[in-house]
């Protein structure tokens, strides 16, 4: 659905994006993470054909962004960094206007508007002026605008920013549903837990370059090392060497617990339990330590 | 085509509806539509009463049509304000990006905006004209003949189109509403001059000239719309550039076109000078055609506007010329100083033509250059009427210095055209400012390398050679 090859954008002497390679299939969500000014929005704008890349190529929904820009824009739903809503317009009128621009028939527009207002909990608001809306409501309306023409590709810049937790949950569920409808979705966000919850793939961008790219599991392994496990014992352990250091690397330890890293838990973990039990230790629990995307992100950005 | 217009109208419809929701736009339109024509009716009534007392009815006769034009113009002035913020206003409010992300093409978006800013004030203007006409008919029983009414309505429409198309160009190329407002003087001042000219025509009652004013403005509006679409750049509308004067960048672009990275004079000549000359091929051909047409037009005018017969008496003419040459001799015409004066005069003409060309897509610049050639044509035609060979006249008075001066004029015409054309030609990958700076660098190159030496040579030839050749051929 989205393929970019060496996508690069220079503004005069400033390199905004350099050699970005991305691959996203239908039904996948890619989270584009990075500090402010890293090049996330520029990348999205190139994919919507609003900005013309200086170098490289890209295809969105099968269309070349250089040669078939109108087709690309037809196939993409965009939630922009700033809502950019017309304050004096009524909600329904606004969505109808964009529906016309996307060449939807009047009946289809009517149905889509009804459906989307319901999806985002705005059904009672269709005759209100946009200027009267709160930030969160505006965000939801912008999302509705992006989804109006049922595009196969969605590019969402900060989809839940300025939303209360309930609205954010509503939007996240909508994104999950859209993924299940085989749409390719790119999310630019600073909300790492949201990215972790939604994304199948993560790309971290810094100073215009992709510095890490892969599934969350791949990134964790690549940036934080092999999976880490924690063993909780009933007895005091006191750091005895039970021959475990030959098998695994102990990364942390306490009175009755320790952590180790291994790249092959299927073989190593049963052996660890076996040895502990041979030494009369009772294993209360052995589990994988959850490593947050935040640690992955910080490791990537600072390394 | 219809598809483009239909989609452009979607933008127009939305924007017009939005404008009518904004009291800051509606209020002046209502005032200028209803109140202002009433005021003009009152003025017309009082003026007619006043001038009739003194038997100067003609003033009243001229004032009423003039006020008709004024009534039409005032509401369309509102369109300038709306047009100035059409693109840049959306940019500042950040509402442009969702619009740019839709399948709309540049032309659809541009035309949609153009129509949106033009229609409401124009409709208000027509209503204002209607209100004025009803009032003036009831008060003094005057109604214009249909041709004059058509002229005023057409004039109002094209004035609106010119202002709006100019303002939309400004709006799509500036970084803030403030910058757009500051640049509005480039539209207001020429429009004010134009309005003064039109007012003079109205008072002079030479209404047929209004057709020329209408035609000229249609051409200018067409060029402005072409310029706006050619330089419409989605990227610039999303850019975050600040309104700062970046002289370093401007010099960099200018220098790059002027000198580039040439290591030697030969390389510079090959890459930068020859390249510029080759790229001037079509402007040169066009300039040559225009200058030739100027000479031919001048020649034809010799028949239409012949000089009095005594002025064409060859005996007197010959004596006069010989006397002239002798007088020139006594006042030290045949000196380096005279050549310098001629050279500086020609430089001034070229500077004036270039400046005028910049503000008129090259048109006014070419008019300045073609005038002397038209005069040559006129005098050649006039001389031919006396029975003297026009070739002999041309060889004696024009050819000796014209052989270098005329190519210099044609070359100047070409670079002025290039400067003008740059503004209406899309520049792939560069901004309007960048493209224009590059054209300016080309102007500098051609001016100093070819035009200045040619003009210098022409000035010396005109002082030291032409009079002698003229004397030889006509002096006996």
XYZ file of C-alpha atoms in Angstrom:
779
model
C 0.000 0.000 0.000
C 2.839 2.401 0.820
C 6.366 2.014 -0.488
C 9.042 4.661 -0.304
C 12.525 4.391 -1.701
C 15.202 6.817 -0.662
C 12.614 9.540 -0.130
C 14.427 12.826 0.434
C 13.346 16.399 0.889
C 15.569 19.465 1.026
C 14.365 22.996 1.675
C 17.109 25.125 0.145
C 20.092 24.109 2.297
C 18.075 22.411 5.010
C 17.734 18.626 4.845
C 14.252 17.847 6.188
C 14.078 14.166 5.224
C 16.929 12.001 3.983
C 16.682 8.607 2.297
C 13.516 7.310 3.938
C 12.613 3.736 3.028
C 9.267 2.446 4.253
C 7.046 -0.482 3.395
C 3.502 -0.837 4.638
C 0.915 -3.398 3.597
C -2.870 -3.247 3.743
C -4.141 -3.918 7.249
C -0.959 -2.626 8.901
C -0.402 0.365 11.119
C 2.927 2.142 11.054
C 3.788 4.516 13.874
C 6.202 7.222 12.847
C 7.963 8.405 15.966
C 10.516 11.101 16.465
C 11.299 14.350 18.230
C 9.728 17.619 17.110
C 11.134 18.722 13.765
C 12.487 15.260 12.966
C 10.736 15.101 9.588
C 7.528 13.177 10.363
C 5.146 15.776 8.964
C 7.360 16.375 5.934
C 7.313 12.645 5.188
C 3.531 12.544 5.463
C 3.204 15.629 3.274
C 5.319 13.995 0.604
C 3.057 10.955 0.726
C 0.028 13.182 0.228
C 1.822 14.859 -2.728
C 1.554 18.255 -1.088
C 5.345 18.412 -0.970
C 7.436 17.238 -3.891
C 10.398 15.076 -2.882
C 13.840 16.282 -3.879
C 14.943 12.692 -4.497
C 13.618 9.181 -4.262
C 10.351 7.577 -5.229
C 7.152 6.534 -3.509
C 3.959 4.701 -4.303
C 0.783 5.142 -2.318
C -2.130 2.752 -2.893
C -0.302 1.643 -6.024
C 0.011 5.155 -7.461
C 3.262 6.946 -8.154
C 3.369 10.156 -6.138
C 5.159 11.970 -8.961
C 3.068 10.868 -11.903
C -0.346 10.181 -10.404
C -0.674 12.817 -7.732
C -4.427 13.319 -8.128
C -5.006 9.574 -7.787
C -2.802 9.501 -4.707
C -4.784 12.303 -3.088
C -8.019 10.500 -3.903
C -6.734 7.371 -2.170
C -5.469 9.033 0.958
C -7.271 10.340 4.005
C -5.219 12.916 5.850
C -5.467 14.183 9.380
C -3.230 17.224 9.333
C -1.085 18.478 12.168
C -3.391 21.495 12.524
C -7.115 20.907 12.117
C -7.578 23.727 9.639
C -11.348 23.793 10.006
C -13.563 26.569 8.697
C -14.929 28.145 11.858
C -18.049 29.724 10.380
C -19.281 26.553 8.691
C -21.735 24.078 10.134
C -20.461 20.565 10.844
C -22.631 18.830 8.282
C -22.024 21.529 5.699
C -18.269 21.206 6.203
C -18.225 17.459 5.715
C -20.537 17.774 2.743
C -18.140 20.263 1.135
C -15.208 17.870 1.456
C -17.424 14.993 0.281
C -18.046 16.979 -2.912
C -14.337 17.583 -3.386
C -13.804 13.816 -3.135
C -16.566 13.400 -5.725
C -18.973 11.451 -3.572
C -22.597 11.358 -4.707
C -25.150 13.194 -2.578
C -26.663 10.010 -1.134
C -23.252 8.565 -0.337
C -22.243 11.813 1.316
C -25.352 11.792 3.426
C -24.719 8.192 4.545
C -21.024 8.664 5.236
C -21.577 11.849 7.211
C -24.233 10.175 9.319
C -22.034 7.147 9.922
C -18.912 9.099 10.802
C -20.663 11.537 13.101
C -22.097 8.531 14.906
C -18.693 6.788 15.031
C -17.058 9.754 16.674
C -19.938 10.599 18.960
C -20.864 13.805 17.153
C -24.305 12.799 15.928
C -26.086 15.544 17.848
C -23.720 18.241 16.677
C -24.266 18.298 12.925
C -26.049 21.661 12.933
C -23.541 23.429 15.141
C -20.936 25.843 13.894
C -17.402 24.444 14.026
C -16.163 27.541 15.825
C -18.227 26.492 18.840
C -16.435 23.140 19.140
C -13.867 22.158 21.773
C -10.383 21.062 20.706
C -11.218 17.387 21.068
C -14.404 17.713 19.053
C -12.509 19.513 16.314
C -10.005 16.684 16.270
C -12.805 14.161 15.869
C -14.365 16.201 13.098
C -11.011 16.352 11.304
C -10.790 12.592 11.556
C -14.275 12.276 10.125
C -13.160 14.482 7.236
C -10.161 12.227 6.631
C -12.347 9.123 6.530
C -15.172 10.606 4.494
C -14.236 8.985 1.173
C -13.269 5.619 2.739
C -9.654 5.878 1.595
C -7.490 2.747 1.512
C -4.601 4.716 3.027
C -4.771 6.900 6.127
C -2.094 9.351 7.205
C -2.874 10.577 10.670
C -0.793 13.229 12.379
C -1.336 13.085 16.156
C -4.809 11.497 15.965
C -5.621 11.679 19.667
C -3.881 14.870 20.696
C -6.059 17.234 22.747
C -8.591 14.482 23.410
C -9.943 13.366 26.767
C -9.207 9.704 27.635
C -12.670 8.548 26.621
C -12.494 10.227 23.209
C -8.960 8.970 22.711
C -10.154 5.433 23.390
C -12.964 5.957 20.870
C -10.473 7.057 18.227
C -8.053 4.226 18.971
C -10.878 1.724 18.588
C -11.835 3.350 15.307
C -8.249 3.001 14.090
C -8.218 -0.676 15.069
C -11.433 -1.169 13.152
C -9.984 0.586 10.126
C -6.960 -1.681 10.283
C -9.223 -4.704 10.326
C -10.829 -3.303 7.159
C -7.485 -3.780 5.413
C -6.450 -0.155 5.299
C -2.849 0.944 5.576
C -2.455 3.511 8.318
C 0.458 5.763 9.192
C 0.303 7.508 12.545
C 2.669 10.272 13.568
C 2.580 10.520 17.322
C 4.438 11.402 20.476
C 2.141 9.143 22.471
C 4.310 6.028 22.788
C 1.794 3.885 24.622
C -0.689 4.606 21.882
C 1.874 3.686 19.255
C 2.604 0.469 21.118
C -1.072 -0.348 21.331
C -1.857 0.324 17.680
C 1.259 -0.152 15.608
C 2.339 -3.250 13.756
C 5.451 -1.460 12.653
C 7.421 1.372 14.127
C 9.799 3.762 12.406
C 11.826 6.184 14.468
C 12.970 9.253 12.617
C 15.607 11.677 13.807
C 16.992 14.674 11.919
C 15.239 13.479 8.785
C 16.652 9.932 8.810
C 14.996 6.690 9.830
C 17.181 5.379 12.624
C 15.083 2.351 13.552
C 12.417 0.518 11.622
C 10.603 -2.740 12.287
C 7.988 -4.469 14.411
C 7.951 -3.499 18.104
C 9.442 -6.891 18.976
C 12.217 -6.501 16.404
C 13.057 -3.039 17.628
C 13.158 -4.126 21.228
C 15.469 -6.970 20.416
C 17.623 -4.830 18.187
C 17.930 -1.846 20.489
C 17.572 -3.321 23.960
C 19.159 -6.693 23.344
C 17.573 -10.195 23.677
C 14.396 -10.665 25.697
C 14.730 -10.252 29.415
C 13.138 -12.608 31.953
C 12.618 -12.298 35.646
C 12.669 -15.206 38.079
C 10.936 -14.854 41.447
C 12.094 -17.358 44.100
C 10.598 -18.309 47.441
C 13.984 -18.581 49.068
C 16.728 -16.034 49.430
C 19.087 -16.352 46.554
C 22.047 -14.284 47.685
C 23.640 -14.204 44.261
C 24.862 -17.794 44.329
C 26.306 -18.957 41.060
C 24.216 -21.875 40.079
C 26.001 -22.287 36.803
C 23.483 -19.981 35.237
C 26.088 -17.510 34.003
C 27.269 -20.138 31.533
C 23.819 -20.144 29.954
C 22.508 -16.629 30.376
C 23.589 -13.132 31.212
C 22.272 -12.003 34.585
C 21.271 -8.424 34.149
C 19.883 -7.579 37.582
C 19.347 -9.322 40.874
C 17.737 -8.859 44.272
C 17.420 -10.935 47.444
C 14.905 -13.379 46.030
C 14.828 -12.525 42.367
C 17.061 -12.066 39.367
C 16.773 -11.124 35.726
C 18.535 -12.616 32.746
C 18.651 -12.136 29.025
C 18.486 -14.833 26.430
C 17.977 -14.955 22.714
C 16.516 -18.496 22.868
C 14.065 -18.664 25.738
C 12.435 -21.866 24.482
C 15.593 -23.836 25.246
C 17.141 -21.800 28.010
C 14.182 -21.096 30.314
C 13.305 -24.753 31.087
C 17.001 -25.384 31.808
C 17.130 -22.416 34.202
C 14.090 -23.734 36.097
C 15.582 -27.208 36.177
C 18.849 -26.019 37.691
C 17.111 -23.904 40.294
C 14.919 -26.773 41.346
C 17.938 -29.084 41.505
C 19.410 -26.643 44.002
C 16.196 -26.748 46.052
C 14.904 -23.374 45.022
C 11.194 -22.962 44.570
C 10.352 -20.888 41.495
C 7.287 -18.794 42.156
C 7.264 -17.166 38.729
C 9.297 -16.855 35.562
C 8.074 -14.228 33.155
C 9.249 -11.932 30.417
C 9.985 -8.422 31.557
C 7.813 -5.992 29.663
C 10.078 -3.471 27.981
C 8.324 -0.279 27.043
C 8.460 1.399 23.687
C 9.644 4.446 25.587
C 12.938 2.685 26.414
C 13.254 1.630 22.784
C 12.579 5.172 21.618
C 14.995 6.765 24.065
C 17.666 4.231 23.236
C 17.223 4.874 19.520
C 17.154 8.637 19.806
C 20.113 8.926 22.158
C 22.339 6.188 20.784
C -12.876 22.108 -19.098
C -16.398 21.918 -17.683
C -15.145 19.456 -15.075
C -12.505 21.974 -13.989
C -15.028 24.815 -13.795
C -17.526 22.640 -11.908
C -14.924 21.728 -9.296
C -13.651 25.295 -9.102
C -17.215 26.382 -8.439
C -17.344 24.092 -5.379
C -14.611 26.229 -3.836
C -16.324 29.392 -5.029
C -19.662 28.392 -3.529
C -18.164 27.622 -0.151
C -16.144 30.801 -0.016
C -18.956 33.057 -1.165
C -21.224 31.564 1.493
C -18.466 32.093 4.049
C -18.018 35.707 2.990
C -21.711 36.436 3.413
C -21.457 35.155 6.982
C -18.760 37.674 7.801
C -20.250 41.023 8.806
C -16.942 42.749 8.083
C -17.457 41.979 4.410
C -21.235 42.289 4.252
C -21.431 45.726 5.897
C -19.219 47.641 3.447
C -20.846 45.854 0.509
C -24.307 46.946 1.662
C -23.156 50.498 2.295
C -21.414 50.750 -1.056
C -24.364 49.174 -2.839
C -27.198 51.181 -1.323
C -25.907 54.227 0.474
C -23.102 55.270 -1.839
C -25.166 55.338 -5.079
C -27.724 57.440 -3.187
C -24.983 59.868 -2.283
C -23.868 59.976 -5.914
C -27.482 60.669 -6.980
C -27.578 63.583 -4.578
C -24.217 64.834 -5.905
C -25.392 64.510 -9.497
C -28.614 66.434 -8.777
C -26.812 69.262 -6.966
C -24.050 69.473 -9.568
C -26.491 69.588 -12.477
C -28.544 72.315 -10.723
C -25.408 74.307 -10.013
C -23.822 74.176 -13.449
C -27.155 74.869 -15.188
C -27.288 78.212 -13.406
C -24.147 79.252 -15.243
C -25.029 77.646 -18.556
C -22.314 75.013 -18.187
C -24.645 72.122 -18.897
C -21.827 70.188 -20.466
C -20.213 69.663 -17.058
C -23.389 68.063 -15.760
C -23.629 65.946 -18.908
C -20.146 64.607 -18.314
C -20.417 64.275 -14.555
C -23.376 61.892 -14.539
C -21.691 59.139 -16.665
C -18.479 59.671 -14.700
C -20.326 59.065 -11.420
C -21.813 55.942 -12.970
C -18.288 54.612 -13.377
C -17.349 55.625 -9.839
C -20.440 53.940 -8.383
C -19.406 50.755 -10.182
C -15.833 50.949 -8.997
C -16.254 51.457 -5.257
C -17.856 48.104 -4.365
C -15.243 46.192 -6.376
C -12.530 47.795 -4.278
C -13.729 45.450 -1.503
C -12.702 42.512 -3.676
C -9.087 43.615 -3.359
C -9.195 43.183 0.408
C -10.814 39.754 0.161
C -8.509 38.630 -2.648
C -5.384 39.671 -0.792
C -6.096 37.201 1.938
C -7.554 34.425 -0.246
C -4.572 32.082 -0.095
C -2.331 33.588 2.525
C -5.265 33.969 4.939
C -5.998 30.260 4.681
C -2.313 29.614 5.130
C -2.277 31.631 8.348
C -5.421 29.901 9.609
C -3.845 26.556 8.630
C -6.936 25.559 6.684
C -5.089 25.315 3.383
C -3.482 21.912 3.992
C -6.696 19.851 4.123
C -7.725 21.581 0.900
C -4.382 20.857 -0.756
C -4.684 17.208 0.265
C -7.887 16.756 -1.732
C -7.826 15.723 -5.409
C -8.303 19.358 -6.490
C -5.841 20.462 -9.163
C -3.938 23.739 -8.951
C -6.072 25.294 -11.679
C -9.329 24.273 -9.979
C -8.207 25.670 -6.663
C -6.880 28.867 -8.172
C -9.911 29.560 -10.348
C -12.259 28.704 -7.508
C -10.590 31.252 -5.257
C -10.464 33.837 -8.024
C -14.169 33.585 -8.736
C -15.026 33.539 -5.048
C -13.314 36.831 -4.351
C -14.643 38.472 -7.475
C -18.308 37.578 -7.574
C -19.809 39.139 -4.411
C -18.236 42.602 -4.845
C -19.003 42.522 -8.567
C -22.649 41.679 -7.967
C -22.718 44.458 -5.377
C -21.221 46.762 -7.967
C -23.894 45.942 -10.543
C -26.569 46.471 -7.927
C -24.970 49.803 -7.066
C -25.032 50.807 -10.745
C -28.704 49.823 -10.863
C -29.539 51.868 -7.765
C -27.666 54.864 -9.161
C -29.377 54.626 -12.552
C -32.835 54.414 -11.027
C -32.082 57.391 -8.788
C -30.544 59.525 -11.508
C -33.393 58.731 -13.896
C -35.969 59.803 -11.343
C -34.073 62.965 -10.446
C -32.796 64.279 -13.765
C -34.365 61.910 -16.279
C -31.000 60.673 -17.540
C -30.355 57.160 -18.770
C -27.194 56.128 -20.618
C -27.339 54.749 -24.115
C -26.872 50.999 -24.139
C -23.336 51.119 -25.539
C -22.150 53.377 -22.701
C -23.894 51.181 -20.158
C -22.227 48.123 -21.666
C -18.874 49.916 -21.553
C -19.243 50.871 -17.882
C -20.389 47.368 -16.914
C -17.518 45.825 -18.910
C -15.049 48.291 -17.458
C -16.207 47.508 -13.923
C -15.900 43.785 -14.602
C -12.397 43.953 -16.065
C -11.209 46.347 -13.359
C -12.409 43.871 -10.800
C -10.730 41.042 -12.692
C -7.425 42.915 -12.908
C -7.417 43.844 -9.210
C -8.491 40.403 -8.085
C -6.117 38.496 -10.336
C -3.235 40.721 -9.212
C -4.197 40.378 -5.563
C -4.551 36.595 -5.802
C -1.051 36.402 -7.297
C 0.210 38.435 -4.344
C -1.766 36.291 -1.910
C -0.442 33.016 -3.286
C 3.163 34.222 -3.215
C 3.409 35.925 0.161
C 4.059 34.419 3.552
C 1.588 36.420 5.636
C -1.522 38.580 5.328
C 0.541 41.508 6.539
C 3.033 41.062 3.702
C 0.170 40.762 1.217
C -1.384 43.999 2.469
C 1.939 45.791 2.181
C 2.371 44.576 -1.374
C -1.145 45.708 -2.260
C 0.263 49.118 -3.206
C 1.607 47.462 -6.369
C -2.029 46.991 -7.334
C -3.594 50.101 -5.817
C -1.210 52.623 -7.392
C -1.489 51.366 -11.003
C -5.263 51.039 -10.555
C -5.476 54.596 -9.230
C -3.521 55.855 -12.262
C -5.774 53.833 -14.532
C -8.852 55.256 -12.875
C -7.571 58.801 -13.340
C -7.021 58.024 -17.021
C -10.495 56.573 -17.368
C -11.985 59.569 -15.579
C -10.278 61.864 -18.083
C -11.787 59.838 -20.919
C -15.217 60.100 -19.295
C -14.968 63.878 -18.892
C -13.532 64.205 -22.360
C -16.496 62.112 -23.563
C -14.342 60.088 -25.970
C -16.179 56.967 -24.948
C -14.867 54.833 -27.816
C -11.413 54.937 -26.132
C -12.959 53.014 -23.242
C -12.980 49.924 -25.464
C -9.186 50.133 -25.625
C -9.021 50.467 -21.840
C -11.260 47.405 -21.550
C -9.186 45.449 -24.052
C -5.890 46.395 -22.342
C -7.206 45.321 -18.971
C -8.479 42.022 -20.331
C -4.964 41.319 -21.622
C -3.389 42.305 -18.299
C -5.887 40.208 -16.337
C -5.170 37.247 -18.619
C -1.441 37.631 -18.027
C -1.930 37.968 -14.272
C -4.091 34.843 -14.118
C -1.531 33.001 -16.216
C 1.227 34.254 -13.878
C -0.736 33.173 -10.811
C -1.376 29.670 -12.092
C 2.151 29.308 -13.473
C 3.728 30.118 -10.138
C 1.135 28.490 -7.904
C 3.153 26.273 -5.631
C 1.602 24.031 -3.008
C 4.889 23.850 -1.131
C 5.154 27.594 -0.732
C 1.679 27.690 0.756
C 2.789 25.317 3.481
C 6.207 26.855 3.963
C 7.208 28.505 7.180
C 9.415 31.135 5.657
C 9.580 34.409 7.477
C 9.059 37.838 5.979
C 12.689 38.737 6.112
C 14.808 40.283 3.445
C 17.298 37.554 2.641
C 19.893 39.472 0.673
C 22.437 36.682 1.052
C 20.142 34.193 -0.628
C 19.164 36.688 -3.338
C 22.818 37.398 -4.102
C 23.580 33.676 -4.145
C 20.873 33.006 -6.764
C 21.848 36.065 -8.811
C 25.550 35.264 -8.687
C 24.946 31.644 -9.584
C 23.209 32.676 -12.800
C 25.643 35.486 -13.540
C 28.928 33.689 -12.983
C 28.140 30.161 -11.864
C 31.047 27.861 -11.138
C 33.004 28.667 -14.276
C 36.758 28.348 -13.742
C 37.856 30.383 -16.727
C 36.591 33.159 -18.939
C 36.228 30.686 -21.825
C 34.136 28.345 -19.736
C 32.019 31.201 -18.436
C 31.494 32.451 -21.984
C 30.505 28.996 -23.202
C 28.254 28.092 -20.303
C 26.784 31.340 -19.158
C 26.893 33.780 -22.076
C 26.333 31.474 -25.020
C 23.721 29.602 -23.046
C 21.866 32.818 -22.299
C 21.951 33.871 -25.939
C 20.617 30.499 -27.059
C 17.827 30.676 -24.485
C 16.939 34.128 -25.842
C 16.195 32.724 -29.291
C 12.407 33.044 -29.129
C 12.336 36.404 -27.308
C 14.786 37.658 -29.954
C 12.571 36.504 -32.807
C 9.536 38.051 -31.108
C 11.394 41.291 -30.451
C 12.564 41.421 -34.080
C 8.993 40.917 -35.286
C 7.632 43.609 -32.962
C 10.314 46.128 -33.989
C 9.719 45.369 -37.671
C 5.995 45.817 -37.134
C 6.776 49.153 -35.440
C 8.716 50.361 -38.490
C 5.960 49.200 -40.834
C 3.289 50.850 -38.674
C 5.266 54.114 -38.662
C 5.613 53.933 -42.440
C 1.854 53.498 -42.859
C 1.168 56.474 -40.630
C 3.094 58.639 -43.086
C 0.138 58.178 -45.442
C -2.492 58.699 -42.768
C -0.855 61.726 -41.181
C 1.203 63.409 -43.906
C 3.369 66.382 -43.097
C 2.359 69.737 -44.634
C 3.519 70.062 -48.257
C 5.995 72.872 -47.459
C 7.691 70.604 -44.970
C 8.093 68.068 -47.742
C 9.664 70.530 -50.157
C 12.917 68.798 -50.874
C 14.816 71.987 -51.624
C 13.966 73.416 -48.194
C 14.561 70.089 -46.567
C 17.981 69.746 -48.118
C 18.989 73.250 -47.099
C 17.645 72.691 -43.640
C 19.624 69.497 -43.253
C 22.806 71.079 -44.503
C 22.276 74.016 -42.189
C 21.640 71.615 -39.368
C 24.836 69.763 -40.040
C 26.762 73.027 -40.211
C 25.202 74.205 -36.951
C 26.070 70.903 -35.333
C 29.641 71.542 -36.409
C 29.760 74.963 -34.813
C 28.354 73.770 -31.544
C 30.981 71.064 -31.472
C 28.564 68.285 -32.206
C 31.362 66.246 -33.704
C 33.021 65.530 -30.382
C 33.477 62.682 -27.930
C 31.249 64.597 -25.509
C 28.366 64.444 -27.985
C 28.878 60.711 -28.380
C 28.787 60.435 -24.591
C 25.511 62.399 -24.441
C 23.919 60.157 -27.071
C 25.213 57.058 -25.316
C 23.833 58.175 -21.935
C 20.517 59.112 -23.509
C 20.230 55.629 -25.001
C 21.153 54.061 -21.667
C 18.395 56.084 -19.986
C 15.883 54.860 -22.553
C 16.919 51.264 -21.974
C 16.718 51.692 -18.195
C 13.236 53.223 -18.515
C 12.093 50.482 -20.905
C 13.400 47.784 -18.576
C 11.717 49.260 -15.496
C 8.419 49.694 -17.308
C 8.792 46.200 -18.735
C 9.138 44.684 -15.280
C 5.775 46.106 -14.195
C 3.905 45.282 -17.395
C 5.098 41.814 -18.420
C 7.422 43.518 -20.905
C 4.632 45.310 -22.804
C 5.350 48.945 -21.835
C 9.093 48.370 -22.165
C 8.648 47.248 -25.752
C 6.431 50.230 -26.516
C 9.228 52.567 -25.373
C 11.712 50.747 -27.619
C 9.467 50.526 -30.627
C 8.626 54.259 -30.641
C 11.919 55.459 -32.243
C 11.672 52.688 -34.820
C 8.118 53.773 -35.567
C 9.462 57.304 -36.103
C 12.107 55.972 -38.490
C 9.320 54.230 -40.385
C 7.246 57.407 -40.403
C 10.042 59.632 -41.705
C 11.137 57.050 -44.255
C 7.569 56.899 -45.526
C 7.335 60.692 -45.533
C 10.592 61.091 -47.420
C 9.481 58.470 -49.936
C 6.420 60.635 -50.643
C 8.710 63.441 -51.825
C 10.104 61.211 -54.513
C 13.464 60.593 -52.850
C 14.561 56.997 -52.596
C 13.761 55.741 -49.137
C 16.787 53.447 -49.369
C 19.021 56.454 -49.941
C 17.461 58.128 -46.884
C 17.937 55.018 -44.769
C 21.540 54.513 -45.885
C 22.330 58.157 -45.201
C 20.618 58.741 -41.867
C 19.947 55.377 -40.259
C 22.277 52.690 -41.510
C 25.698 54.013 -40.404
C 24.888 53.899 -36.716
C 21.666 51.865 -36.942
C 23.637 48.843 -38.015
C 24.775 48.485 -34.405
C 22.081 50.463 -32.590
C 19.101 48.539 -33.988
C 20.506 45.123 -32.984
C 21.084 46.607 -29.532
C 17.424 47.702 -29.403
C 16.215 44.280 -30.577
C 18.419 42.571 -27.995
C 17.107 44.907 -25.295
C 13.567 44.078 -26.358
C 14.374 40.387 -26.051
C 15.753 40.614 -22.509
C 12.860 42.810 -21.422
C 10.473 40.245 -22.850
C 12.375 37.536 -21.019
C 11.978 39.406 -17.709
C 8.259 39.803 -18.382
C 7.745 36.246 -19.594
C 9.469 34.876 -16.482
C 6.559 36.151 -14.425
C 4.030 34.191 -16.452
C 6.026 31.019 -17.006
C 6.111 28.111 -14.562
C 9.562 27.695 -13.050
C 9.932 24.051 -12.109
C 11.551 23.691 -8.723
C 12.084 27.375 -8.078
C 10.067 30.220 -6.668
C 8.872 33.239 -8.608
C 11.566 35.315 -6.864
C 14.291 32.853 -7.791
C 13.184 32.685 -11.435
C 13.020 36.447 -11.634
C 16.469 36.917 -10.074
C 17.892 34.514 -12.655
C 16.283 36.493 -15.463
C 17.679 39.679 -13.969
C 21.152 38.141 -13.972
C 20.682 37.291 -17.641
C 19.632 40.889 -18.265
C 22.843 42.120 -16.600
C 24.987 39.712 -18.623
C 23.479 40.621 -21.994
C 23.372 44.313 -21.131
C 27.035 44.652 -20.232
C 28.468 42.218 -22.746
C 26.480 43.145 -25.832
C 24.220 46.134 -25.414
C 26.609 48.610 -23.793
C 29.401 48.066 -26.372
C 26.899 48.218 -29.227
C 25.366 51.439 -27.930
C 28.773 52.943 -27.374
C 29.792 52.114 -30.932
C 26.460 53.427 -32.216
C 26.931 56.738 -30.387
C 30.350 57.300 -31.942
C 29.121 56.287 -35.377
C 26.147 58.616 -35.022
C 28.413 61.544 -34.230
C 31.364 60.924 -36.469
C 30.105 58.830 -39.384
C 26.369 59.330 -39.972
C 26.537 63.101 -40.659
C 29.371 62.553 -43.128
C 27.502 59.824 -44.968
C 24.391 62.014 -44.994
C 26.440 64.896 -46.382
C 27.984 62.658 -48.987
C 24.661 61.337 -50.198
C 22.578 64.472 -49.858
C 25.062 67.322 -49.673
C 26.288 67.078 -53.211
